[in-house]
Amino acid sequence: MVLVDEPTFLLETAKLFTKTRQKGSVWITIKKCPPPVKKADKEKPQVAMALVRCTDGKKTIGTLINASNVVRFQVQFASLMKTNIDNLKKMDDKKKKDKKPSAKPAAQAQAPKKKGTHKE
Amino acid sequence: YFFSTMYVTTLDEFVVEAERLFTADPANTRYSIKFRHCDAQVVLKVTDNRTVISYKTKELSDVKLMEKLNNAFLHHFTEISPEAVAMELDERQKQQEKQQLAAQQKKQQQQQAQQQKK
């Protein structure tokens, strides 16, 4: 994986999105990144960093974001997603009603068991 | 390793499960977005290398929620802990005290110099 700075990352991610427009996928991963610990700095509090990675399955690029970068990155990242994720459909309300949370079947399975204990 | 993948059907459930994984293991948990323009589909995934929570969608409304999620995750990961803030404040106080001491010492030296001139 190649670590780049924030503006380069955004540029390259935009390129990947356009490259995979007709065919292929883009993966974006965000995770908490423990900063490099030097023995001298152990007493000092660690600055929290986020690692943001982007790949097309072959090439991967990443960038580190910390508290000073976040707000700017959030805004630019959001606009990047908006411009590229543009062909999703608006679902009808009828189709939305068909969606049920996956926890419901488990609750229904428990209900008859309870009835059994009451009868005893 | 035994991986158990759970496909959730609602975004609310995804958020609840994601939060649960992140609070349990913040160091190993990661959030992933997969976008296929040719299929017009987005898959959100959160895993801690033991369990996987996945949410597939083709809806535009979910994309708007996903943007909020992205901002929330980024903010959460770069959050400065209260301990760090406290330590920084302590350091600043110490620096201020040092400066005040130095200023006082300078004044004393000036006063002594004036007395000597007399």
PDB file of N, CA and C in Angstrom, chain B residues 58-102:
ATOM      1  N   LYS B  58     -29.160  -0.378  -2.721  1.00  0.00           N
ATOM      2  CA  LYS B  58     -29.163   0.294  -4.014  1.00  0.00           C
ATOM      3  C   LYS B  58     -29.919   1.610  -3.926  1.00  0.00           C
ATOM      4  N   GLU B  59     -30.239   2.015  -2.678  1.00  0.00           N
ATOM      5  CA  GLU B  59     -31.082   3.201  -2.485  1.00  0.00           C
ATOM      6  C   GLU B  59     -30.268   4.464  -2.293  1.00  0.00           C
ATOM      7  N   LEU B  60     -30.756   5.538  -2.840  1.00  0.00           N
ATOM      8  CA  LEU B  60     -30.096   6.837  -2.712  1.00  0.00           C
ATOM      9  C   LEU B  60     -30.174   7.366  -1.285  1.00  0.00           C
ATOM     10  N   SER B  61     -31.303   7.079  -0.586  1.00  0.00           N
ATOM     11  CA  SER B  61     -31.478   7.575   0.784  1.00  0.00           C
ATOM     12  C   SER B  61     -30.444   6.975   1.730  1.00  0.00           C
ATOM     13  N   ASP B  62     -30.061   5.722   1.456  1.00  0.00           N
ATOM     14  CA  ASP B  62     -29.047   5.074   2.287  1.00  0.00           C
ATOM     15  C   ASP B  62     -27.676   5.708   2.091  1.00  0.00           C
ATOM     16  N   VAL B  63     -27.442   6.197   0.863  1.00  0.00           N
ATOM     17  CA  VAL B  63     -26.159   6.852   0.582  1.00  0.00           C
ATOM     18  C   VAL B  63     -26.009   8.116   1.430  1.00  0.00           C
ATOM     19  N   LYS B  64     -27.122   8.837   1.592  1.00  0.00           N
ATOM     20  CA  LYS B  64     -27.078  10.055   2.421  1.00  0.00           C
ATOM     21  C   LYS B  64     -26.757   9.710   3.867  1.00  0.00           C
ATOM     22  N   LEU B  65     -27.349   8.619   4.360  1.00  0.00           N
ATOM     23  CA  LEU B  65     -27.069   8.166   5.719  1.00  0.00           C
ATOM     24  C   LEU B  65     -25.618   7.707   5.840  1.00  0.00           C
ATOM     25  N   MET B  66     -25.136   7.059   4.773  1.00  0.00           N
ATOM     26  CA  MET B  66     -23.758   6.570   4.759  1.00  0.00           C
ATOM     27  C   MET B  66     -22.775   7.729   4.900  1.00  0.00           C
ATOM     28  N   GLU B  67     -23.086   8.852   4.260  1.00  0.00           N
ATOM     29  CA  GLU B  67     -22.203  10.024   4.382  1.00  0.00           C
ATOM     30  C   GLU B  67     -22.116  10.484   5.828  1.00  0.00           C
ATOM     31  N   LYS B  68     -23.251  10.454   6.519  1.00  0.00           N
ATOM     32  CA  LYS B  68     -23.259  10.829   7.942  1.00  0.00           C
ATOM     33  C   LYS B  68     -22.409   9.847   8.738  1.00  0.00           C
ATOM     34  N   LEU B  69     -22.543   8.556   8.399  1.00  0.00           N
ATOM     35  CA  LEU B  69     -21.751   7.517   9.051  1.00  0.00           C
ATOM     36  C   LEU B  69     -20.264   7.770   8.864  1.00  0.00           C
ATOM     37  N   ASN B  70     -19.884   8.105   7.624  1.00  0.00           N
ATOM     38  CA  ASN B  70     -18.470   8.367   7.322  1.00  0.00           C
ATOM     39  C   ASN B  70     -17.926   9.471   8.201  1.00  0.00           C
ATOM     40  N   ASN B  71     -18.701  10.579   8.275  1.00  0.00           N
ATOM     41  CA  ASN B  71     -18.266  11.708   9.101  1.00  0.00           C
ATOM     42  C   ASN B  71     -18.148  11.308  10.556  1.00  0.00           C
ATOM     43  N   ALA B  72     -19.121  10.510  11.016  1.00  0.00           N
ATOM     44  CA  ALA B  72     -19.128  10.084  12.415  1.00  0.00           C
ATOM     45  C   ALA B  72     -17.904   9.228  12.722  1.00  0.00           C
ATOM     46  N   PHE B  73     -17.586   8.274  11.837  1.00  0.00           N
ATOM     47  CA  PHE B  73     -16.427   7.403  12.053  1.00  0.00           C
ATOM     48  C   PHE B  73     -15.130   8.202  12.069  1.00  0.00           C
ATOM     49  N   LEU B  74     -14.983   9.087  11.084  1.00  0.00           N
ATOM     50  CA  LEU B  74     -13.758   9.891  10.994  1.00  0.00           C
ATOM     51  C   LEU B  74     -13.586  10.737  12.242  1.00  0.00           C
ATOM     52  N   HIS B  75     -14.673  11.342  12.686  1.00  0.00           N
ATOM     53  CA  HIS B  75     -14.613  12.162  13.886  1.00  0.00           C
ATOM     54  C   HIS B  75     -14.248  11.318  15.094  1.00  0.00           C
ATOM     55  N   HIS B  76     -14.867  10.138  15.191  1.00  0.00           N
ATOM     56  CA  HIS B  76     -14.647   9.253  16.322  1.00  0.00           C
ATOM     57  C   HIS B  76     -13.193   8.783  16.405  1.00  0.00           C
ATOM     58  N   PHE B  77     -12.611   8.485  15.229  1.00  0.00           N
ATOM     59  CA  PHE B  77     -11.252   7.949  15.225  1.00  0.00           C
ATOM     60  C   PHE B  77     -10.211   9.007  15.538  1.00  0.00           C
ATOM     61  N   THR B  78     -10.498  10.259  15.238  1.00  0.00           N
ATOM     62  CA  THR B  78      -9.506  11.306  15.459  1.00  0.00           C
ATOM     63  C   THR B  78      -9.817  12.136  16.691  1.00  0.00           C
ATOM     64  N   GLU B  79     -10.731  11.615  17.509  1.00  0.00           N
ATOM     65  CA  GLU B  79     -11.121  12.327  18.720  1.00  0.00           C
ATOM     66  C   GLU B  79      -9.975  12.379  19.710  1.00  0.00           C
ATOM     67  N   ILE B  80      -9.740  13.531  20.302  1.00  0.00           N
ATOM     68  CA  ILE B  80      -8.710  13.647  21.328  1.00  0.00           C
ATOM     69  C   ILE B  80      -9.332  13.260  22.654  1.00  0.00           C
ATOM     70  N   SER B  81      -8.697  12.344  23.371  1.00  0.00           N
ATOM     71  CA  SER B  81      -9.269  11.868  24.637  1.00  0.00           C
ATOM     72  C   SER B  81      -9.226  12.973  25.697  1.00  0.00           C
ATOM     73  N   PRO B  82     -10.138  12.944  26.672  1.00  0.00           N
ATOM     74  CA  PRO B  82     -10.134  13.971  27.731  1.00  0.00           C
ATOM     75  C   PRO B  82      -8.823  14.025  28.502  1.00  0.00           C
ATOM     76  N   GLU B  83      -8.164  12.845  28.586  1.00  0.00           N
ATOM     77  CA  GLU B  83      -6.870  12.822  29.290  1.00  0.00           C
ATOM     78  C   GLU B  83      -5.848  13.664  28.562  1.00  0.00           C
ATOM     79  N   ALA B  84      -5.869  13.539  27.227  1.00  0.00           N
ATOM     80  CA  ALA B  84      -4.911  14.294  26.424  1.00  0.00           C
ATOM     81  C   ALA B  84      -5.148  15.789  26.575  1.00  0.00           C
ATOM     82  N   VAL B  85      -6.435  16.171  26.585  1.00  0.00           N
ATOM     83  CA  VAL B  85      -6.783  17.584  26.739  1.00  0.00           C
ATOM     84  C   VAL B  85      -6.301  18.084  28.094  1.00  0.00           C
ATOM     85  N   ALA B  86      -6.525  17.271  29.142  1.00  0.00           N
ATOM     86  CA  ALA B  86      -6.109  17.655  30.496  1.00  0.00           C
ATOM     87  C   ALA B  86      -4.605  17.840  30.574  1.00  0.00           C
ATOM     88  N   MET B  87      -3.868  16.925  29.948  1.00  0.00           N
ATOM     89  CA  MET B  87      -2.412  17.015  29.975  1.00  0.00           C
ATOM     90  C   MET B  87      -1.924  18.265  29.255  1.00  0.00           C
ATOM     91  N   GLU B  88      -2.569  18.571  28.131  1.00  0.00           N
ATOM     92  CA  GLU B  88      -2.181  19.774  27.380  1.00  0.00           C
ATOM     93  C   GLU B  88      -2.428  21.017  28.198  1.00  0.00           C
ATOM     94  N   LEU B  89      -3.573  21.060  28.883  1.00  0.00           N
ATOM     95  CA  LEU B  89      -3.892  22.220  29.719  1.00  0.00           C
ATOM     96  C   LEU B  89      -2.862  22.356  30.837  1.00  0.00           C
ATOM     97  N   ASP B  90      -2.476  21.227  31.444  1.00  0.00           N
ATOM     98  CA  ASP B  90      -1.463  21.241  32.503  1.00  0.00           C
ATOM     99  C   ASP B  90      -0.158  21.813  31.987  1.00  0.00           C
ATOM    100  N   GLU B  91       0.221  21.348  30.782  1.00  0.00           N
ATOM    101  CA  GLU B  91       1.483  21.826  30.202  1.00  0.00           C
ATOM    102  C   GLU B  91       1.442  23.325  29.982  1.00  0.00           C
ATOM    103  N   ARG B  92       0.296  23.808  29.467  1.00  0.00           N
ATOM    104  CA  ARG B  92       0.177  25.252  29.215  1.00  0.00           C
ATOM    105  C   ARG B  92       0.266  26.037  30.509  1.00  0.00           C
ATOM    106  N   GLN B  93      -0.391  25.517  31.565  1.00  0.00           N
ATOM    107  CA  GLN B  93      -0.341  26.189  32.874  1.00  0.00           C
ATOM    108  C   GLN B  93       1.087  26.296  33.362  1.00  0.00           C
ATOM    109  N   LYS B  94       1.815  25.183  33.214  1.00  0.00           N
ATOM    110  CA  LYS B  94       3.209  25.170  33.676  1.00  0.00           C
ATOM    111  C   LYS B  94       4.038  26.198  32.935  1.00  0.00           C
ATOM    112  N   GLN B  95       3.798  26.291  31.625  1.00  0.00           N
ATOM    113  CA  GLN B  95       4.536  27.268  30.821  1.00  0.00           C
ATOM    114  C   GLN B  95       4.223  28.687  31.270  1.00  0.00           C
ATOM    115  N   GLN B  96       2.928  28.923  31.538  1.00  0.00           N
ATOM    116  CA  GLN B  96       2.525  30.260  31.996  1.00  0.00           C
ATOM    117  C   GLN B  96       3.196  30.598  33.312  1.00  0.00           C
ATOM    118  N   GLU B  97       3.215  29.605  34.218  1.00  0.00           N
ATOM    119  CA  GLU B  97       3.852  29.848  35.531  1.00  0.00           C
ATOM    120  C   GLU B  97       5.331  30.167  35.370  1.00  0.00           C
ATOM    121  N   LYS B  98       5.968  29.436  34.469  1.00  0.00           N
ATOM    122  CA  LYS B  98       7.397  29.687  34.200  1.00  0.00           C
ATOM    123  C   LYS B  98       7.609  31.112  33.717  1.00  0.00           C
ATOM    124  N   GLN B  99       6.737  31.513  32.784  1.00  0.00           N
ATOM    125  CA  GLN B  99       6.870  32.862  32.221  1.00  0.00           C
ATOM    126  C   GLN B  99       6.682  33.917  33.303  1.00  0.00           C
ATOM    127  N   GLN B 100       5.675  33.667  34.164  1.00  0.00           N
ATOM    128  CA  GLN B 100       5.421  34.632  35.256  1.00  0.00           C
ATOM    129  C   GLN B 100       6.625  34.737  36.189  1.00  0.00           C
ATOM    130  N   LEU B 101       7.193  33.568  36.527  1.00  0.00           N
ATOM    131  CA  LEU B 101       8.375  33.540  37.391  1.00  0.00           C
ATOM    132  C   LEU B 101       9.515  34.324  36.757  1.00  0.00           C
ATOM    133  N   ALA B 102       9.723  34.070  35.474  1.00  0.00           N
ATOM    134  CA  ALA B 102      10.810  34.750  34.749  1.00  0.00           C
ATOM    135  C   ALA B 102      10.593  36.261  34.761  1.00  0.00           C
TER     136      ALA B 102
END
